[in-house]
XYZ file of C-alpha atoms in Angstrom:
169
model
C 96.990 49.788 120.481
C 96.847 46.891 123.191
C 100.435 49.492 124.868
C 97.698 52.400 124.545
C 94.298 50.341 126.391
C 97.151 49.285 128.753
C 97.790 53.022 129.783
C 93.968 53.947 130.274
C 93.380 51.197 132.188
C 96.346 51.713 134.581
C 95.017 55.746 134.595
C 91.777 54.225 135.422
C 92.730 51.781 138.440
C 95.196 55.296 139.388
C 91.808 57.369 139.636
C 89.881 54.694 141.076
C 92.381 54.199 144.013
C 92.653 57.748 144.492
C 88.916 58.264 144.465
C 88.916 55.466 147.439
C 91.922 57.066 148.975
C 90.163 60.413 148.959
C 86.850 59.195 150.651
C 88.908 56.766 153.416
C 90.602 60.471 154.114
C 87.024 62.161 154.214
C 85.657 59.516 156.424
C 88.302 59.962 158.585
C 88.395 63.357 159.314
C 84.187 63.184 159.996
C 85.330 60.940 162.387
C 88.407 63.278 164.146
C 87.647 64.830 167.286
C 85.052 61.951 167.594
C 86.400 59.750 170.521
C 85.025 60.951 173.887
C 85.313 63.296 176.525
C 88.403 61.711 178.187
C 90.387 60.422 174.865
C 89.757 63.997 173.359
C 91.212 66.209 176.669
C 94.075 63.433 176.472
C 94.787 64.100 173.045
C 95.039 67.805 173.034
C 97.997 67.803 175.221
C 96.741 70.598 177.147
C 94.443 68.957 180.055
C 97.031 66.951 181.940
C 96.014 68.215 185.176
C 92.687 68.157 184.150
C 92.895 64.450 182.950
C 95.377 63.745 186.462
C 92.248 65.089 188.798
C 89.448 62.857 186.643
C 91.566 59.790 186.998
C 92.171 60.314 191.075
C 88.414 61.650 191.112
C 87.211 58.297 189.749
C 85.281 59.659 187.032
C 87.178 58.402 184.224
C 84.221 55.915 183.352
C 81.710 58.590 183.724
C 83.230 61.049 181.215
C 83.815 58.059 179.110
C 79.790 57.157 179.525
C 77.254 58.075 177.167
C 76.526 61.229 178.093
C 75.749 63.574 176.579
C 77.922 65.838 178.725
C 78.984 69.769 178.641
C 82.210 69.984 179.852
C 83.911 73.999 180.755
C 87.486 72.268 180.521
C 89.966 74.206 182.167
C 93.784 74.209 180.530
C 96.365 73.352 182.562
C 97.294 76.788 182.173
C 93.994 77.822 184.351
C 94.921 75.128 187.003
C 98.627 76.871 187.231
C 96.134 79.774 188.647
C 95.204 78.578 191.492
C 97.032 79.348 194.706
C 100.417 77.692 194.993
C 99.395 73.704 196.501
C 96.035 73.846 195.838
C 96.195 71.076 193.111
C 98.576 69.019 194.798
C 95.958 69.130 198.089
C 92.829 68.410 195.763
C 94.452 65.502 194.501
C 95.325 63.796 197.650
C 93.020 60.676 198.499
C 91.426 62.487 201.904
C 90.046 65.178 199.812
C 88.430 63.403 197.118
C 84.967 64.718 198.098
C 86.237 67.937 197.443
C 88.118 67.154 194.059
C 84.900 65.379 192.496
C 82.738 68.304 193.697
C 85.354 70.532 191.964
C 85.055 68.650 188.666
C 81.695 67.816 188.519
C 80.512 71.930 188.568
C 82.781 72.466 185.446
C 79.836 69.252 183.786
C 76.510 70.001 182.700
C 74.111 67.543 181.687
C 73.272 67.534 177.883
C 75.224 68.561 175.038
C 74.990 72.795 174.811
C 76.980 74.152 171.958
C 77.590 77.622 171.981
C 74.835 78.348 169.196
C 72.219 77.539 171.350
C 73.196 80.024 174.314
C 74.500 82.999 171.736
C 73.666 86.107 173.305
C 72.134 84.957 176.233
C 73.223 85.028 179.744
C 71.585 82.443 182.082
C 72.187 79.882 185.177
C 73.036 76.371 183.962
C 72.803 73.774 186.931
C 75.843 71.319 186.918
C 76.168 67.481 187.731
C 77.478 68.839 191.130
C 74.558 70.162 192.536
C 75.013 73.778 191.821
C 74.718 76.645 189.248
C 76.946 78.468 187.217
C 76.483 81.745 185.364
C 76.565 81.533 181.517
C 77.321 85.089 179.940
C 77.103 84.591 176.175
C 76.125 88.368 175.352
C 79.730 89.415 174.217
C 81.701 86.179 174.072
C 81.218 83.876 176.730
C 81.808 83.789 179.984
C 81.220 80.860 183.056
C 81.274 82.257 186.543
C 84.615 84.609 186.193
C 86.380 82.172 183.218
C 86.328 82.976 179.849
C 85.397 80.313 176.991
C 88.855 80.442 174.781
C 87.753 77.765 172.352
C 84.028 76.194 171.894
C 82.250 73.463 170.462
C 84.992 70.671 170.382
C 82.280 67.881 169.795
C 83.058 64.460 171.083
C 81.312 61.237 170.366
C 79.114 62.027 173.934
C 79.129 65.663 174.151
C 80.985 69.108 173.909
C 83.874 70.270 175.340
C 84.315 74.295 175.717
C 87.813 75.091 176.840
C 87.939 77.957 179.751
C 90.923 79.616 180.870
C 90.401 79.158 184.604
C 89.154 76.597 187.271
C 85.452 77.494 187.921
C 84.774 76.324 191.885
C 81.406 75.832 193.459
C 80.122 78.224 195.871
């Protein structure tokens, strides 16, 4: 009898930890894909140029602000687009002006997830100064790039991935 209270209670505790096991899990994946702007492009793997032009852009604070932000984050795939040297000249200290203006028209103020723009099209004005044309009638498109993954929420905004570099006109 006291073998057989022995096994209940040990299949109790067993449930009980597993119970708290399966909630830390659950409250950890609410929380993936919650650290910012900057730690979530670092952690995909596939914004190193993106993340190499914040840092010499100096607006690794900003995207690491508050917010909230709307960021068209091109791949480093999209930056391999550009003409051959065009990164490498962007990222040299004399043309930093240039770089930040670059950067700052792929950033929109306020957190826009693609639900709220579905099957409009419309002119979204950037923290750079200018506009850029949202096409969200069959897929979505900004300026000429195509949105290959939306809505990666971050704890102070939305990242949608594009599949080239966007520049102001």
């Amino acid at each position: 009898m006291i073998f057989s209270n022995a096994k209940r209670i040990f299949a109790a505790m067993a449930v009980a930890l597993g119970l708290g096991l399966s909630s830390q899990i659950a409250i950890a994946d609410q929380n993936a894909g919650k650290a910012d702007i900057v730690d979530t492009a670092v952690e995909a793997g596939a914004f190193q140029t993106l993340v190499a032009a914040v840092k010499a852009a100096g607006l690794v604070d900003t995207l690491k602000g508050e917010g909230p932000f709307t960021v068209f984050a091109p791949t480093d795939d999209a930056f391999a687009k550009l003409p051959a040297g065009t990164v490498e000249d962007l990222l040299k200290p004399e043309n930093k002006d240039q770089l930040v203006a670059v950067l700052t028209y792929h950033v929109v103020p306020g957190k826009v997830m693609s639900s709220d723009i579905a099957g409009k099209k419309l002119a979204a004005e950037t923290v750079q100064g200018g506009k850029v044309a949202i096409d969200a009638t069959s897929g979505v498109t900004v300026d000429q790039a195509s949105v290959v993954t939306a809505d990666i929420e971050t704890s102070n905004g939305v990242i949608h991935v594009i599949d080239s570099v966007i520049l102001p006109k």
